[in-house]
């Protein structure tokens, strides 16, 4: 007499779905760990429900802090997700095929970041159901319009770029239709890479432009080059500098967790080197820009740098952003010895990513925190648990997607040979 | 890795047709369901013969749908306007509708008409600007409503509560006035005649 | 580009006449169907189209002194700012392009700059609630509806049909009582004639018990405001930012003028003070 | 071909693409968007024909213009209250209270719609029909009258000069009760001061035409007489590049008036009258005064009593006085000389910052100063109003026999609400059995709210006639719904300080809620039910008729009602007529002397008994005595004064939601905490800091609040916003802040017998919270 | 936003912005469509690729 659960192991056995030549943890272990992202998603779900049904009064945003932690996280993840477009740009268009082993991961991370960001933006606006007005009745002069259009389109492109990885799953790939489709996609991928690069360049820039054009907010405003303020280019540069680092960072973390080698260290070093050089360029521009802003622009508006940095947003932020999380990672990433060391490389990339996140935080929160009217009071802002809940979406659905992808999709082509024993 | 596999050809060819069939059925379903689930009908509280009334009065539409001194437009007239003709206790004609109407008149109870052309609250439509200043005919937007002998049932959108006449009767709603009175139609006319298109011209 | 003959509605507020009674603010709310929340002490979420700021000169007793800054929407014009009569008229050539801080950033064209009146609109039914405009406005003149307005039972009966009540999740702001211009135009259409200075006055202007607010066409020599903005006592909030506001303030008190614009040149303030500032 | 999973998938995919190729998706998107634009919980006001109607807000005296809309379905409704440009006093301006009146009118959550009977033990309210309710009251009163206890019924009303007030008075008098009291106003104090010195009860200040104004501690711009009228005058004083008139404010706090004034002389609290006398002294010393005054009675010593001049020269040393008042002498002298030199200068007295009716001797001193300046009857000076041509509602009624509760031991005076309440509570000479609260919301407005609260609690039968479920209604056994001023008839008379007399009238403009009746109609119906002499004393069908009779001399009533006001054309300039015993200006008041020595009593004893420390030697002269608040002892080291504001209240109406909404966080802090002001130095001595929660305690009551430090607050004082702290009036008003009147200590002015509460001795301690 | 939406203006701003946007979109979806088409044709003509062996 068989009991109903005797067959369970048989059903639960998903080894036939694993990427070729790889081993994965036992299903029950995997299921157990799935609990983590699912819990986060549940937290997000509750928060999102409250915000959508009761309105944005569930947050601590107000008429002074029109933007809050959501926008900060959006900007940050979009910047960090830039690894996707830039790596595929280098890989498919420049032809740096050394990056092939990591490009899938980059695309996957990009996909996670962008879908997360878009979802959050949908919750962030007061009238989500009308959100599409932004597309249908677009105001072409608004940087935000550019952001909306490019982000959404690029998200679609990312889905397409990610498609082959999905179709190349061992079981799915067996289906002739899918297999063939995937094959054809591979051959044409360069087009999507190009489109993605184009779109990303603009929305990464426009995100910066959003703040650079606020000429009534002296903290954020920057001089223009053509129709774009300096922040436009600064944001692009910081994004492509941080993106590769973040991708590599995630790969490294995955390696630590799974105790497997997923890409060769050469690839990581290359990514680090790329990050380093880009970051150098960025930091030079950023420093010049900051100096110009501080000593030429602000005085011209009868203001001084001192006024711009009030506690808690004191001048320590400058040193942190430009020093600890700016020039330090530049130096580290450009030092071969550092790149060769797994740990130091990790640290350098971490600093790099923190730096860009901090930059987005400063531009979002601090530009709003500073009262412009002479008789306004300084007001501080702390997010509510609902806000954190929604903000944690990226983490939750990121983990979920990445775990599933790692288990079933051939994200890391090098994994089989690197882990032969 | 890629290899040729024979034998599956026939099958695959044939069932691609199914995709096309599904496509047609699906879109047909969409076209059919859109008006049916979206719109509901309400009868008007009582019948009204515009044709008859227009024949009785001398100033056309304006005899009942008047402008006030401050330039605002009365829209659907109140009982007071009706009383100017229906003064006596006896009906003037002998239609059942009028008998029904006399009840309202006696009770001095406003008639809850459903307005086919009622715009949403955010719209400020100036009849003065259009009828007086631009000298447009009522028919330009209201069509031949003044010639109708009976009131068709009032159709409204279940979701928005609007009259169907605003979105237009066509499935995609690309017809202009008088079949449709959407913002695009206002804007089109404004543009063609070089009228100011700023938001506040027509919004409140 | 110079566009002298444009109709540009604007306001002059005499700070020395303002006694901070708030009649203007209340008149504004009742004119424009502004709601009241259970907790209105939460000022950073309280909707007051016309907010009366209180400032003081920071001097010790008994030299302390307060003054009031009623702050409507400034209906910024963008372009190059500067002294009235000159740069004030240098606005962007393309009204679509009008670099009013808020108009240029709105992704959904929920706010626009009317080239025929110079009034900055706000259309709540178009607004998607992204609050980019709120961030762009240095005057905090734009307010987001964080809540649905809890109208107490019966009170909707007292609402005006000329301004549409707003829903939760959209931005609203002072519109220079635009509905009044709409009605004034209607009257002109039917009765003939033009919309005169007195036919279109904002609710706050009418209400102010000490006549501190003057409203009219800034570039029309026949209108009071035109003369007032030429005065050396006239100034604007945050002039140097280049928002080019259409709301002017007047005061004989130097400290008030300094307070109004942390960029305002000492020279201007002093020169005005020299000619008979009373403190 | 055979059906299997893949073929079906193909079909499904096709179908999905097909649906997207139909209008379903875009139409649904569009309509959901439109749905969000027309959420059915967002009100849609009905359009209709617009009409305007003139009226007057009896609580503020503002000439208003109601904007009415006649909707096809919803009918006539008011959508706005604007200013009436024709009104001589307010000339189109409004106050926050006027502009937001509709919030009280239409808020059915706070309106009383039916007569309600309250069960004291359970607090449960039950609806009554009007006949039932009226029978209940009439029965109770008739019963008292039968048992010769009519005097044990008392009535408190809002405005004695209004027709409703007149009806209330006649009703009680005819019933046989002397106990009718009204909201105390400076009008009474001014009337007495005027009578005592000039035999002129109706005096006003011609502010509009003055070019040098000295205001003695009265909040000219924060609520004075008809606030809008004052502002209109103020607007005239301002100008570019030079002001048209100079305003000098004398008070302890950098108030709005002080700040907008051209000069602020910060004085010790309560010393304003003293400053006026000091100015008199300076003018005499410098010889810059109108010589005509030398012919006034009591200028020189007369009838063995010191004259004003000798009194000043003997008792009022300039330097000492200045330091006593805390003003630098040179500044004072300079200002006084400018005042004396100015061609149209006026000295202004009036309500205190705490809204009290003012001290008689301060008023007299200011009048004396004006007399010295010689501006009596001159443009921009002190003028006598032409009395309103109002008929009385009927012949004189017999005086009630038992003495009024309030007037125990006073040879004359007005009926003092506070004394009435205290005597009744003490049962000396007798207690109350029935209390009628006819408007005025005394349980909130006080003057000393907790005393009024106790009175309402202790009195066996309390009737409240009110439009709202206010604090008084909350204490009443029977609540009778009266109309809002936009719904019913009513009137108000000349506001304090106005140069011209002005009668304001309001009529029904919109349908009244449910069963509300005009306050006057309720009283008249009551009179009819009581029958006999009461009914005979009030032979009117309704309030409108009574008003019509009263205003006969103002011409056609219908026209008057539509115009909504009657006003004296221009101020009565020209030599003032003194209806005094001496027929001259009396600086030493003989009227006062006669009153004090009435029936051969020793004037000096009487004076001292009343609390005039100086005794008869100076009792008849304008002079200064230390405010009672100084003598509160070490337990109450600080002096509390209110901060009046037109944003918190004006008149006896409650603050409206919009007014609450615009309160700055220096008045009402997050969340709904009352904020009190203190000078930083004083706070330091008390070890208090910005934002501390404090307990402000007087010997009469207390309140808790949040402390804010304000350099413009006089040291040694604490300033409390006036008019907040309602328990009722709906979620937008209730529970906002605390009631100043619950901490205040009311005393009686020794001479006028008016309740005064300008200053209260308090202690301020830090508390948790 | 499409040219027949009333806010549309034939100015540089709109032409450039939407020119680029629709350009990219059409490229992306065009190529995607073509790939799908090619896949179908491949399947018909039997040029089938699949993951295993």
PDB file of N, CA, C and O in Angstrom, chain A residues 334-388:
ATOM      1  N   UNK A 334      41.849  51.009 -10.375  1.00  0.00           N
ATOM      2  CA  UNK A 334      42.885  51.177 -11.396  1.00  0.00           C
ATOM      3  C   UNK A 334      44.216  50.573 -10.965  1.00  0.00           C
ATOM      4  O   UNK A 334      45.194  50.623 -11.693  1.00  0.00           O
ATOM      5  N   UNK A 335      44.221  50.039  -9.731  1.00  0.00           N
ATOM      6  CA  UNK A 335      45.451  49.375  -9.273  1.00  0.00           C
ATOM      7  C   UNK A 335      45.362  47.874  -9.556  1.00  0.00           C
ATOM      8  O   UNK A 335      44.509  47.202  -8.990  1.00  0.00           O
ATOM      9  N   UNK A 336      46.198  47.345 -10.496  1.00  0.00           N
ATOM     10  CA  UNK A 336      46.091  45.907 -10.843  1.00  0.00           C
ATOM     11  C   UNK A 336      46.100  45.005  -9.610  1.00  0.00           C
ATOM     12  O   UNK A 336      45.290  44.092  -9.495  1.00  0.00           O
ATOM     13  N   UNK A 337      46.994  45.307  -8.632  1.00  0.00           N
ATOM     14  CA  UNK A 337      47.106  44.422  -7.474  1.00  0.00           C
ATOM     15  C   UNK A 337      45.759  44.308  -6.769  1.00  0.00           C
ATOM     16  O   UNK A 337      45.356  43.236  -6.349  1.00  0.00           O
ATOM     17  N   UNK A 338      45.083  45.430  -6.684  1.00  0.00           N
ATOM     18  CA  UNK A 338      43.769  45.400  -6.033  1.00  0.00           C
ATOM     19  C   UNK A 338      42.820  44.506  -6.817  1.00  0.00           C
ATOM     20  O   UNK A 338      42.144  43.640  -6.277  1.00  0.00           O
ATOM     21  N   UNK A 339      42.844  44.687  -8.149  1.00  0.00           N
ATOM     22  CA  UNK A 339      41.896  43.923  -8.966  1.00  0.00           C
ATOM     23  C   UNK A 339      42.161  42.438  -8.835  1.00  0.00           C
ATOM     24  O   UNK A 339      41.243  41.631  -8.823  1.00  0.00           O
ATOM     25  N   UNK A 340      43.442  42.093  -8.703  1.00  0.00           N
ATOM     26  CA  UNK A 340      43.741  40.653  -8.635  1.00  0.00           C
ATOM     27  C   UNK A 340      43.187  40.046  -7.353  1.00  0.00           C
ATOM     28  O   UNK A 340      42.731  38.908  -7.336  1.00  0.00           O
ATOM     29  N   UNK A 341      43.172  40.842  -6.282  1.00  0.00           N
ATOM     30  CA  UNK A 341      42.671  40.279  -5.022  1.00  0.00           C
ATOM     31  C   UNK A 341      41.146  40.253  -5.041  1.00  0.00           C
ATOM     32  O   UNK A 341      40.500  41.285  -5.253  1.00  0.00           O
ATOM     33  N   UNK A 342      40.603  39.084  -4.825  1.00  0.00           N
ATOM     34  CA  UNK A 342      39.142  38.926  -4.843  1.00  0.00           C
ATOM     35  C   UNK A 342      38.507  39.905  -3.874  1.00  0.00           C
ATOM     36  O   UNK A 342      37.634  40.697  -4.220  1.00  0.00           O
ATOM     37  N   UNK A 343      39.003  39.900  -2.640  1.00  0.00           N
ATOM     38  CA  UNK A 343      38.386  40.701  -1.578  1.00  0.00           C
ATOM     39  C   UNK A 343      38.462  42.186  -1.880  1.00  0.00           C
ATOM     40  O   UNK A 343      37.461  42.894  -1.844  1.00  0.00           O
ATOM     41  N   UNK A 344      39.642  42.677  -2.234  1.00  0.00           N
ATOM     42  CA  UNK A 344      39.812  44.110  -2.468  1.00  0.00           C
ATOM     43  C   UNK A 344      38.967  44.566  -3.646  1.00  0.00           C
ATOM     44  O   UNK A 344      38.308  45.606  -3.596  1.00  0.00           O
ATOM     45  N   UNK A 345      38.945  43.727  -4.698  1.00  0.00           N
ATOM     46  CA  UNK A 345      38.116  44.060  -5.864  1.00  0.00           C
ATOM     47  C   UNK A 345      36.669  44.224  -5.417  1.00  0.00           C
ATOM     48  O   UNK A 345      35.994  45.206  -5.731  1.00  0.00           O
ATOM     49  N   UNK A 346      36.246  43.259  -4.614  1.00  0.00           N
ATOM     50  CA  UNK A 346      34.879  43.312  -4.081  1.00  0.00           C
ATOM     51  C   UNK A 346      34.661  44.633  -3.366  1.00  0.00           C
ATOM     52  O   UNK A 346      33.734  45.388  -3.656  1.00  0.00           O
ATOM     53  N   UNK A 347      35.577  44.945  -2.455  1.00  0.00           N
ATOM     54  CA  UNK A 347      35.441  46.173  -1.666  1.00  0.00           C
ATOM     55  C   UNK A 347      35.365  47.395  -2.584  1.00  0.00           C
ATOM     56  O   UNK A 347      34.450  48.227  -2.492  1.00  0.00           O
ATOM     57  N   UNK A 348      36.284  47.476  -3.525  1.00  0.00           N
ATOM     58  CA  UNK A 348      36.341  48.647  -4.425  1.00  0.00           C
ATOM     59  C   UNK A 348      35.009  48.817  -5.140  1.00  0.00           C
ATOM     60  O   UNK A 348      34.427  49.913  -5.195  1.00  0.00           O
ATOM     61  N   UNK A 349      34.486  47.682  -5.662  1.00  0.00           N
ATOM     62  CA  UNK A 349      33.220  47.772  -6.407  1.00  0.00           C
ATOM     63  C   UNK A 349      32.083  48.175  -5.476  1.00  0.00           C
ATOM     64  O   UNK A 349      31.202  48.958  -5.840  1.00  0.00           O
ATOM     65  N   UNK A 350      32.143  47.667  -4.239  1.00  0.00           N
ATOM     66  CA  UNK A 350      31.101  48.022  -3.267  1.00  0.00           C
ATOM     67  C   UNK A 350      31.110  49.537  -3.049  1.00  0.00           C
ATOM     68  O   UNK A 350      30.092  50.216  -3.178  1.00  0.00           O
ATOM     69  N   UNK A 351      32.309  50.091  -2.777  1.00  0.00           N
ATOM     70  CA  UNK A 351      32.431  51.539  -2.565  1.00  0.00           C
ATOM     71  C   UNK A 351      31.852  52.286  -3.763  1.00  0.00           C
ATOM     72  O   UNK A 351      31.070  53.234  -3.626  1.00  0.00           O
ATOM     73  N   UNK A 352      32.214  51.826  -4.944  1.00  0.00           N
ATOM     74  CA  UNK A 352      31.744  52.449  -6.179  1.00  0.00           C
ATOM     75  C   UNK A 352      30.219  52.514  -6.190  1.00  0.00           C
ATOM     76  O   UNK A 352      29.627  53.570  -6.394  1.00  0.00           O
ATOM     77  N   UNK A 353      29.590  51.363  -5.908  1.00  0.00           N
ATOM     78  CA  UNK A 353      28.109  51.305  -5.951  1.00  0.00           C
ATOM     79  C   UNK A 353      27.509  52.204  -4.866  1.00  0.00           C
ATOM     80  O   UNK A 353      26.562  52.955  -5.118  1.00  0.00           O
ATOM     81  N   UNK A 354      28.075  52.156  -3.663  1.00  0.00           N
ATOM     82  CA  UNK A 354      27.567  53.036  -2.593  1.00  0.00           C
ATOM     83  C   UNK A 354      27.668  54.481  -3.046  1.00  0.00           C
ATOM     84  O   UNK A 354      26.744  55.279  -2.884  1.00  0.00           O
ATOM     85  N   UNK A 355      28.790  54.805  -3.689  1.00  0.00           N
ATOM     86  CA  UNK A 355      29.002  56.181  -4.131  1.00  0.00           C
ATOM     87  C   UNK A 355      27.876  56.666  -5.019  1.00  0.00           C
ATOM     88  O   UNK A 355      27.272  57.725  -4.779  1.00  0.00           O
ATOM     89  N   UNK A 356      27.522  55.884  -6.024  1.00  0.00           N
ATOM     90  CA  UNK A 356      26.491  56.329  -6.963  1.00  0.00           C
ATOM     91  C   UNK A 356      25.153  56.399  -6.251  1.00  0.00           C
ATOM     92  O   UNK A 356      24.367  57.343  -6.426  1.00  0.00           O
ATOM     93  N   UNK A 357      24.883  55.442  -5.351  1.00  0.00           N
ATOM     94  CA  UNK A 357      23.632  55.483  -4.591  1.00  0.00           C
ATOM     95  C   UNK A 357      23.561  56.765  -3.770  1.00  0.00           C
ATOM     96  O   UNK A 357      22.555  57.487  -3.797  1.00  0.00           O
ATOM     97  N   UNK A 358      24.658  57.072  -3.100  1.00  0.00           N
ATOM     98  CA  UNK A 358      24.709  58.283  -2.278  1.00  0.00           C
ATOM     99  C   UNK A 358      24.439  59.508  -3.136  1.00  0.00           C
ATOM    100  O   UNK A 358      23.662  60.393  -2.788  1.00  0.00           O
ATOM    101  N   UNK A 359      25.041  59.527  -4.327  1.00  0.00           N
ATOM    102  CA  UNK A 359      24.842  60.651  -5.236  1.00  0.00           C
ATOM    103  C   UNK A 359      23.360  60.837  -5.553  1.00  0.00           C
ATOM    104  O   UNK A 359      22.820  61.931  -5.508  1.00  0.00           O
ATOM    105  N   UNK A 360      22.673  59.720  -5.839  1.00  0.00           N
ATOM    106  CA  UNK A 360      21.238  59.815  -6.160  1.00  0.00           C
ATOM    107  C   UNK A 360      20.456  60.294  -4.946  1.00  0.00           C
ATOM    108  O   UNK A 360      19.546  61.115  -5.062  1.00  0.00           O
ATOM    109  N   UNK A 361      20.867  59.815  -3.772  1.00  0.00           N
ATOM    110  CA  UNK A 361      20.188  60.250  -2.547  1.00  0.00           C
ATOM    111  C   UNK A 361      20.323  61.766  -2.378  1.00  0.00           C
ATOM    112  O   UNK A 361      19.346  62.484  -2.172  1.00  0.00           O
ATOM    113  N   UNK A 362      21.547  62.240  -2.542  1.00  0.00           N
ATOM    114  CA  UNK A 362      21.786  63.671  -2.338  1.00  0.00           C
ATOM    115  C   UNK A 362      20.937  64.489  -3.298  1.00  0.00           C
ATOM    116  O   UNK A 362      20.246  65.433  -2.914  1.00  0.00           O
ATOM    117  N   UNK A 363      20.921  64.077  -4.567  1.00  0.00           N
ATOM    118  CA  UNK A 363      20.186  64.873  -5.548  1.00  0.00           C
ATOM    119  C   UNK A 363      18.688  64.842  -5.287  1.00  0.00           C
ATOM    120  O   UNK A 363      17.984  65.816  -5.531  1.00  0.00           O
ATOM    121  N   UNK A 364      18.178  63.719  -4.775  1.00  0.00           N
ATOM    122  CA  UNK A 364      16.735  63.645  -4.553  1.00  0.00           C
ATOM    123  C   UNK A 364      16.347  64.331  -3.253  1.00  0.00           C
ATOM    124  O   UNK A 364      15.542  65.264  -3.250  1.00  0.00           O
ATOM    125  N   UNK A 365      16.928  63.894  -2.155  1.00  0.00           N
ATOM    126  CA  UNK A 365      16.470  64.346  -0.848  1.00  0.00           C
ATOM    127  C   UNK A 365      17.022  65.715  -0.498  1.00  0.00           C
ATOM    128  O   UNK A 365      16.288  66.633  -0.140  1.00  0.00           O
ATOM    129  N   UNK A 366      18.327  65.886  -0.662  1.00  0.00           N
ATOM    130  CA  UNK A 366      18.897  67.141  -0.161  1.00  0.00           C
ATOM    131  C   UNK A 366      18.424  68.326  -0.970  1.00  0.00           C
ATOM    132  O   UNK A 366      18.198  69.401  -0.432  1.00  0.00           O
ATOM    133  N   UNK A 367      18.239  68.156  -2.288  1.00  0.00           N
ATOM    134  CA  UNK A 367      17.794  69.329  -3.064  1.00  0.00           C
ATOM    135  C   UNK A 367      16.413  69.759  -2.593  1.00  0.00           C
ATOM    136  O   UNK A 367      16.075  70.925  -2.691  1.00  0.00           O
ATOM    137  N   UNK A 368      15.609  68.811  -2.086  1.00  0.00           N
ATOM    138  CA  UNK A 368      14.276  69.200  -1.608  1.00  0.00           C
ATOM    139  C   UNK A 368      14.327  69.685  -0.168  1.00  0.00           C
ATOM    140  O   UNK A 368      13.546  70.535   0.243  1.00  0.00           O
ATOM    141  N   UNK A 369      15.267  69.137   0.597  1.00  0.00           N
ATOM    142  CA  UNK A 369      15.302  69.463   2.025  1.00  0.00           C
ATOM    143  C   UNK A 369      15.658  70.925   2.253  1.00  0.00           C
ATOM    144  O   UNK A 369      15.206  71.528   3.214  1.00  0.00           O
ATOM    145  N   UNK A 370      16.457  71.484   1.338  1.00  0.00           N
ATOM    146  CA  UNK A 370      16.905  72.856   1.551  1.00  0.00           C
ATOM    147  C   UNK A 370      15.811  73.848   1.196  1.00  0.00           C
ATOM    148  O   UNK A 370      15.351  73.883   0.061  1.00  0.00           O
ATOM    149  N   UNK A 371      15.341  74.635   2.176  1.00  0.00           N
ATOM    150  CA  UNK A 371      14.323  75.632   1.875  1.00  0.00           C
ATOM    151  C   UNK A 371      14.903  76.708   0.960  1.00  0.00           C
ATOM    152  O   UNK A 371      16.011  77.178   1.183  1.00  0.00           O
ATOM    153  N   UNK A 372      14.153  77.067  -0.079  1.00  0.00           N
ATOM    154  CA  UNK A 372      14.631  78.101  -0.991  1.00  0.00           C
ATOM    155  C   UNK A 372      14.138  79.464  -0.527  1.00  0.00           C
ATOM    156  O   UNK A 372      14.844  80.444  -0.578  1.00  0.00           O
ATOM    157  N   UNK A 373      12.893  79.489  -0.024  1.00  0.00           N
ATOM    158  CA  UNK A 373      12.363  80.774   0.438  1.00  0.00           C
ATOM    159  C   UNK A 373      13.076  81.187   1.715  1.00  0.00           C
ATOM    160  O   UNK A 373      13.309  80.369   2.605  1.00  0.00           O
ATOM    161  N   UNK A 374      13.438  82.472   1.795  1.00  0.00           N
ATOM    162  CA  UNK A 374      14.274  82.927   2.913  1.00  0.00           C
ATOM    163  C   UNK A 374      13.641  82.664   4.274  1.00  0.00           C
ATOM    164  O   UNK A 374      14.328  82.396   5.234  1.00  0.00           O
ATOM    165  N   UNK A 375      12.288  82.688   4.342  1.00  0.00           N
ATOM    166  CA  UNK A 375      11.678  82.544   5.666  1.00  0.00           C
ATOM    167  C   UNK A 375      11.050  81.165   5.830  1.00  0.00           C
ATOM    168  O   UNK A 375      10.114  80.983   6.582  1.00  0.00           O
ATOM    169  N   UNK A 376      11.591  80.195   5.089  1.00  0.00           N
ATOM    170  CA  UNK A 376      11.100  78.827   5.270  1.00  0.00           C
ATOM    171  C   UNK A 376      11.956  78.119   6.308  1.00  0.00           C
ATOM    172  O   UNK A 376      13.141  78.397   6.442  1.00  0.00           O
ATOM    173  N   UNK A 377      11.353  77.171   6.986  1.00  0.00           N
ATOM    174  CA  UNK A 377      12.106  76.388   7.965  1.00  0.00           C
ATOM    175  C   UNK A 377      12.639  75.115   7.305  1.00  0.00           C
ATOM    176  O   UNK A 377      12.078  74.626   6.318  1.00  0.00           O
ATOM    177  N   UNK A 378      13.726  74.575   7.854  1.00  0.00           N
ATOM    178  CA  UNK A 378      14.282  73.316   7.372  1.00  0.00           C
ATOM    179  C   UNK A 378      13.441  72.175   7.941  1.00  0.00           C
ATOM    180  O   UNK A 378      13.129  72.160   9.119  1.00  0.00           O
ATOM    181  N   UNK A 379      13.053  71.262   7.083  1.00  0.00           N
ATOM    182  CA  UNK A 379      12.199  70.159   7.521  1.00  0.00           C
ATOM    183  C   UNK A 379      12.867  68.836   7.169  1.00  0.00           C
ATOM    184  O   UNK A 379      13.436  68.680   6.091  1.00  0.00           O
ATOM    185  N   UNK A 380      12.857  67.914   8.110  1.00  0.00           N
ATOM    186  CA  UNK A 380      13.493  66.612   7.832  1.00  0.00           C
ATOM    187  C   UNK A 380      12.421  65.572   7.507  1.00  0.00           C
ATOM    188  O   UNK A 380      11.232  65.785   7.734  1.00  0.00           O
ATOM    189  N   UNK A 381      12.867  64.466   6.965  1.00  0.00           N
ATOM    190  CA  UNK A 381      11.919  63.464   6.471  1.00  0.00           C
ATOM    191  C   UNK A 381      12.416  62.068   6.780  1.00  0.00           C
ATOM    192  O   UNK A 381      13.599  61.769   6.626  1.00  0.00           O
ATOM    193  N   UNK A 382      11.518  61.231   7.277  1.00  0.00           N
ATOM    194  CA  UNK A 382      11.843  59.819   7.508  1.00  0.00           C
ATOM    195  C   UNK A 382      10.720  58.975   6.916  1.00  0.00           C
ATOM    196  O   UNK A 382       9.548  59.255   7.156  1.00  0.00           O
ATOM    197  N   UNK A 383      11.072  57.952   6.118  1.00  0.00           N
ATOM    198  CA  UNK A 383      10.032  57.142   5.483  1.00  0.00           C
ATOM    199  C   UNK A 383       9.218  56.335   6.503  1.00  0.00           C
ATOM    200  O   UNK A 383       9.698  56.027   7.586  1.00  0.00           O
ATOM    201  N   UNK A 384       7.976  56.022   6.136  1.00  0.00           N
ATOM    202  CA  UNK A 384       7.155  55.154   6.973  1.00  0.00           C
ATOM    203  C   UNK A 384       7.448  53.696   6.637  1.00  0.00           C
ATOM    204  O   UNK A 384       8.097  53.404   5.628  1.00  0.00           O
ATOM    205  N   UNK A 385       6.925  52.781   7.430  1.00  0.00           N
ATOM    206  CA  UNK A 385       7.185  51.360   7.136  1.00  0.00           C
ATOM    207  C   UNK A 385       6.562  50.975   5.796  1.00  0.00           C
ATOM    208  O   UNK A 385       7.088  50.145   5.062  1.00  0.00           O
ATOM    209  N   UNK A 386       5.448  51.659   5.452  1.00  0.00           N
ATOM    210  CA  UNK A 386       4.860  51.359   4.144  1.00  0.00           C
ATOM    211  C   UNK A 386       5.838  51.714   3.026  1.00  0.00           C
ATOM    212  O   UNK A 386       5.990  50.978   2.049  1.00  0.00           O
ATOM    213  N   UNK A 387       6.504  52.860   3.201  1.00  0.00           N
ATOM    214  CA  UNK A 387       7.454  53.260   2.157  1.00  0.00           C
ATOM    215  C   UNK A 387       8.578  52.241   2.044  1.00  0.00           C
ATOM    216  O   UNK A 387       8.940  51.815   0.947  1.00  0.00           O
ATOM    217  N   UNK A 388       9.118  51.838   3.198  1.00  0.00           N
ATOM    218  CA  UNK A 388      10.186  50.827   3.153  1.00  0.00           C
ATOM    219  C   UNK A 388       9.659  49.565   2.488  1.00  0.00           C
ATOM    220  O   UNK A 388      10.342  48.926   1.692  1.00  0.00           O
TER     221      UNK A 388
END
